[in-house]
XYZ file of C-alpha atoms in Angstrom:
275
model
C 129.577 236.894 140.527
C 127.448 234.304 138.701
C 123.782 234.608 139.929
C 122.474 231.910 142.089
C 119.464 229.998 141.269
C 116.947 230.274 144.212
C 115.135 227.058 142.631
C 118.690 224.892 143.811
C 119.074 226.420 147.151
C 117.580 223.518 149.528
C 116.765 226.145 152.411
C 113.909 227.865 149.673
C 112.729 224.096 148.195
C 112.451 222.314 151.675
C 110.890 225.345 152.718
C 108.728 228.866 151.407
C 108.749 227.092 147.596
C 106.879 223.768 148.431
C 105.978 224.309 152.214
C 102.340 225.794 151.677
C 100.994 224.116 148.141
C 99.241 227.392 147.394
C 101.920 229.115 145.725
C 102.212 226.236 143.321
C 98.421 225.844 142.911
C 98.212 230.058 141.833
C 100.932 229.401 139.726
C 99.585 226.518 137.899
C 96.067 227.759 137.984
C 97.093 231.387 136.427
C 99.579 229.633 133.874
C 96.894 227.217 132.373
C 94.104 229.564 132.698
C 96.507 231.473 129.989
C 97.421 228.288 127.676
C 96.673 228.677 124.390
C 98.207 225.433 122.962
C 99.982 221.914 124.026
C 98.816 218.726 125.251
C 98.459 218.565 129.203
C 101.397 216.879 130.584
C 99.862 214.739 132.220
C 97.895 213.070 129.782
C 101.086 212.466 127.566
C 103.256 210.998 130.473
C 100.155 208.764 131.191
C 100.395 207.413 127.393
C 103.868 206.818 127.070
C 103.710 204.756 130.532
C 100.971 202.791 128.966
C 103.160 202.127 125.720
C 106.132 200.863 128.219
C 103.817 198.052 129.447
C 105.402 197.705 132.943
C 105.853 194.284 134.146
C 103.853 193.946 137.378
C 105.390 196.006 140.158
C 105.128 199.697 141.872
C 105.138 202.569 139.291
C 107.173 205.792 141.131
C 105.701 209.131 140.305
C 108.636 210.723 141.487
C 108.490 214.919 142.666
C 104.458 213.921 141.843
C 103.950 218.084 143.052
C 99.980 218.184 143.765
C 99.386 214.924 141.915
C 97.964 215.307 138.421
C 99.882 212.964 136.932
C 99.774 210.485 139.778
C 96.031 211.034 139.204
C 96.972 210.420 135.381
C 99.313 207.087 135.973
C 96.841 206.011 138.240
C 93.421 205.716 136.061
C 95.601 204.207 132.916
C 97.862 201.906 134.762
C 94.950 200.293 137.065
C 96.781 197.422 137.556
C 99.860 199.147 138.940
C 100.628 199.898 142.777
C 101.716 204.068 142.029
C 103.670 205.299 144.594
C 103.197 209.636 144.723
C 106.835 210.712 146.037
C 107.587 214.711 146.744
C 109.704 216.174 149.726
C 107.020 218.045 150.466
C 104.372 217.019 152.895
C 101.525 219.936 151.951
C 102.343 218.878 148.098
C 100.917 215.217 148.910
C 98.010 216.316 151.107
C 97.156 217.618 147.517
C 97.918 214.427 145.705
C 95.607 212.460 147.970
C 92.922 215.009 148.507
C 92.918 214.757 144.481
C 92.862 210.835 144.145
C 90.310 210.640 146.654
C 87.507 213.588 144.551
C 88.112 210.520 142.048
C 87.865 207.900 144.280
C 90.991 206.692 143.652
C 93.898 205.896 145.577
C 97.326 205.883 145.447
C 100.709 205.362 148.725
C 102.192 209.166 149.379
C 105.594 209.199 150.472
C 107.332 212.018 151.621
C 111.318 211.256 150.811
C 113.956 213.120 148.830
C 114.502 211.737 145.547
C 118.221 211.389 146.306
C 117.643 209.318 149.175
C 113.992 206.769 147.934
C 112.712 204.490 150.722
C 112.209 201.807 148.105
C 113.721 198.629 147.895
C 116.478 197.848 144.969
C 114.851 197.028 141.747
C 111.222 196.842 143.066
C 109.791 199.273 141.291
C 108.557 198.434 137.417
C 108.788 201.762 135.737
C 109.123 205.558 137.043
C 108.270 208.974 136.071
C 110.211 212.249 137.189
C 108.541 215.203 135.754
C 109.391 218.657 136.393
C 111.552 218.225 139.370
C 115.149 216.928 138.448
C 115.909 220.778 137.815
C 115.856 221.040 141.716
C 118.946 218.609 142.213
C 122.477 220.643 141.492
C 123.449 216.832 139.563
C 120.766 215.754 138.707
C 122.014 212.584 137.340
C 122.323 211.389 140.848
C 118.938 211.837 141.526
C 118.525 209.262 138.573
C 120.520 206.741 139.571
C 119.041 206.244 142.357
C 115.900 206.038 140.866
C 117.850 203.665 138.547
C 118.567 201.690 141.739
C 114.774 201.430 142.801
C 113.889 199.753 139.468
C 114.304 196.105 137.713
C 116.626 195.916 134.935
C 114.744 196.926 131.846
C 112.298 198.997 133.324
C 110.878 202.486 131.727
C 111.902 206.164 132.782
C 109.754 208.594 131.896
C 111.645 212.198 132.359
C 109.890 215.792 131.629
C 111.124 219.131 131.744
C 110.735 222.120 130.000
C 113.353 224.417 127.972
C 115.586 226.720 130.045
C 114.152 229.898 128.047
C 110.422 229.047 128.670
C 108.763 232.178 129.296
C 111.414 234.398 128.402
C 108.933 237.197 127.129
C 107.855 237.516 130.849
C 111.675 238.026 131.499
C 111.492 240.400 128.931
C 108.274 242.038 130.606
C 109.688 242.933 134.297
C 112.885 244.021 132.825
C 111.101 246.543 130.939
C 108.764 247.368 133.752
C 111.701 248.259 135.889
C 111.055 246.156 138.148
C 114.199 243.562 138.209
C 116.169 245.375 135.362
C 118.310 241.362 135.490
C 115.579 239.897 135.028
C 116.566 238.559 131.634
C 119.879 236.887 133.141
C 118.651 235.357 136.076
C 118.993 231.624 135.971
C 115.314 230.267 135.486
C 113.555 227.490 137.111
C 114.948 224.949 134.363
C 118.593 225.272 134.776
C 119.905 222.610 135.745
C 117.795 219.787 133.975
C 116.237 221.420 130.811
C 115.768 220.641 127.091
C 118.746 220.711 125.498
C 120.581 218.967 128.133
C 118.103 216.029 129.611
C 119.804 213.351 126.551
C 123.053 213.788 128.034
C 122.144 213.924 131.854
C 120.180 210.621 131.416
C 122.659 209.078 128.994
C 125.115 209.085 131.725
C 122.978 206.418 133.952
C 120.222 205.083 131.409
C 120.000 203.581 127.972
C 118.143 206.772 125.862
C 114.903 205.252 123.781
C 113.379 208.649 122.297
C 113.282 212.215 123.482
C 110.312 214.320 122.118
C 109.649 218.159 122.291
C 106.547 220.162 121.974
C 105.670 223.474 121.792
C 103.353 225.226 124.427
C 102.133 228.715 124.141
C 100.089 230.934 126.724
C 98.615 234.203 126.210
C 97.397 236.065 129.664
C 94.686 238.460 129.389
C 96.038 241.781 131.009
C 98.606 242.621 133.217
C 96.472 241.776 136.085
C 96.835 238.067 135.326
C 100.367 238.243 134.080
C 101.614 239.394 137.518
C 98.893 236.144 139.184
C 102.120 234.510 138.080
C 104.800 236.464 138.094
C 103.912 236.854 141.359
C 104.509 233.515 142.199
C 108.023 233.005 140.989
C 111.130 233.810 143.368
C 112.880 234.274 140.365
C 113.450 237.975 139.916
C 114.538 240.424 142.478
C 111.657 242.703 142.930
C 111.455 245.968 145.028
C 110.422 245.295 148.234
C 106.873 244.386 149.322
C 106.043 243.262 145.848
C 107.144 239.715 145.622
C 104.111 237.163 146.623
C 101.613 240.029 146.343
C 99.402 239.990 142.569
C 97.235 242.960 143.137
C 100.487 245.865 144.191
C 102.604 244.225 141.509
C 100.019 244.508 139.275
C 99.929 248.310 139.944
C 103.585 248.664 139.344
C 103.035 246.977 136.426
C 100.673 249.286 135.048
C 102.382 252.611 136.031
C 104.874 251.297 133.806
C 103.696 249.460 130.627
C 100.412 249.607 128.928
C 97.847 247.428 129.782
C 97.509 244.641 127.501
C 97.262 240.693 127.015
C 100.847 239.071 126.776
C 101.782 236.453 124.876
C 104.891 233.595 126.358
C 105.557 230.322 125.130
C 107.585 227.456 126.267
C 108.938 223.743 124.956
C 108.112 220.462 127.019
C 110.524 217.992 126.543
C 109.862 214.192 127.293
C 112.619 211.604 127.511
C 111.535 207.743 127.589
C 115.015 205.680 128.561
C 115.338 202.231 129.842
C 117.460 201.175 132.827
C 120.696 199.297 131.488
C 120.264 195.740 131.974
């Protein structure tokens, strides 16, 4: 029986994934507190949004998670009305508690990106970063972001390769600790690097599609498992899963203490919508 990615099943992303924005903050603060090398997402979405020179209209951050590039979009696009979309309501408390440390501002709406509360072809350009891989089609979460934008207006897509972080795969496996670990469908799936061409060359006109190399080295096993800890991923023995410090233990009675190393590929996709 094929295993069943937790990071499609809407019961986990409406709810423990994205309900409480802490496990996403550990996540991200563990994961760049290891990175080694790559540009900050971010700051390259922000560029290639200021190379599309959007006609005057709303810019859609679309799945905007806690808001760094809405934050991003927001300071080079100061023209621009940015509207912060994510299904979850905790996940744009964050957005706007970040805007306003920069007193900035910027509309939070909290709507599926399947179903957008935006008129047809109001918006002048959109970004979906990191979050298509939660749709099961996920070129049906881009046509209707196709639907919210005028003819000729940017898409800015960015995901990451399906075997990011394998080594960490590679890590609990050996550990014992989810001896699948290795064939369990990852967070990047569905919507992933060598697949994001064809998925949005089924609903928009494909200008350039970019990948860069991202590597991360954590300093023990202690902050390895400050993000393994965060991922519902594997199937860990009970009482582990969610807790750093006792998987961290297990961790140890099993492998050596040392820093690990894990890379990854970010892949950005700049399209047009067909006019």
């Amino acid at each position: 029986m094929p295993d069943l990615s937790p990071f499609l099943d809407p019961q986990l992303v409406n709810g423990s994934l994205y309900r409480d924005q802490r496990r996403l903050a550990d996540r991200t603060g563990a994961l760049m507190a290891a990175k080694v090398s790559g540009r900050p997402a971010p700051a390259v979405i922000a560029s290639y949004a200021v190379q599309a020179r959007p006609a005057p209209g709303e810019v859609l951050d679309i799945g905007c998670g806690r808001g760094a590039s809405t934050l991003a979009l927001t300071q080079a696009l100061p023209g621009s009305r940015v509207l912060a979309v994510d299904a979850s309501a905790s996940v744009l408390a964050a957005t706007r508690d970040r805007l306003t440390r920069h007193g900035l501002d910027a509309v939070a709406v909290q709507a599926d990106f399947h179903r957008l509360p935006v008129p047809t072809g109001r918006a002048a350009l959109a970004v979906a970063a990191f979050c298509l891989y939660h749709s099961p089609r996920p070129e049906d979460a881009l046509r209707e972001i196709a639907r919210c934008l005028q003819p000729g207006a940017t898409v800015i897509l960015a995901t990451k390769s399906a075997d990011s972080y394998a080594s960490l795969d590679r890590l609990v496996a050996q550990a014992g600790l989810d001896r699948e670990a290795e064939q369990r469908t990852g967070l990047y799936g569905a919507f992933h690097s060598a697949n994001m061409r064809a998925v949005a060359a089924r609903v928009l006109d494909v200008r350039e599609v970019h990948h860069e190399a991202h590597l991360f080295r954590f300093r023990d096993l202690a902050h390895t498992a400050a993000y393994l800890a965060t991922s519902p991923k594997y199937r860990l023995p009970p009482g582990l899963a969610g807790d750093p410090e006792t998987l961290t233990i297990r961790l140890r009675d099993a492998l050596p203490d040392r820093p690990v190393e894990t890379a990854s590929v970010v892949s950005y996709l700049t399209a047009a919508v067909p006019i």
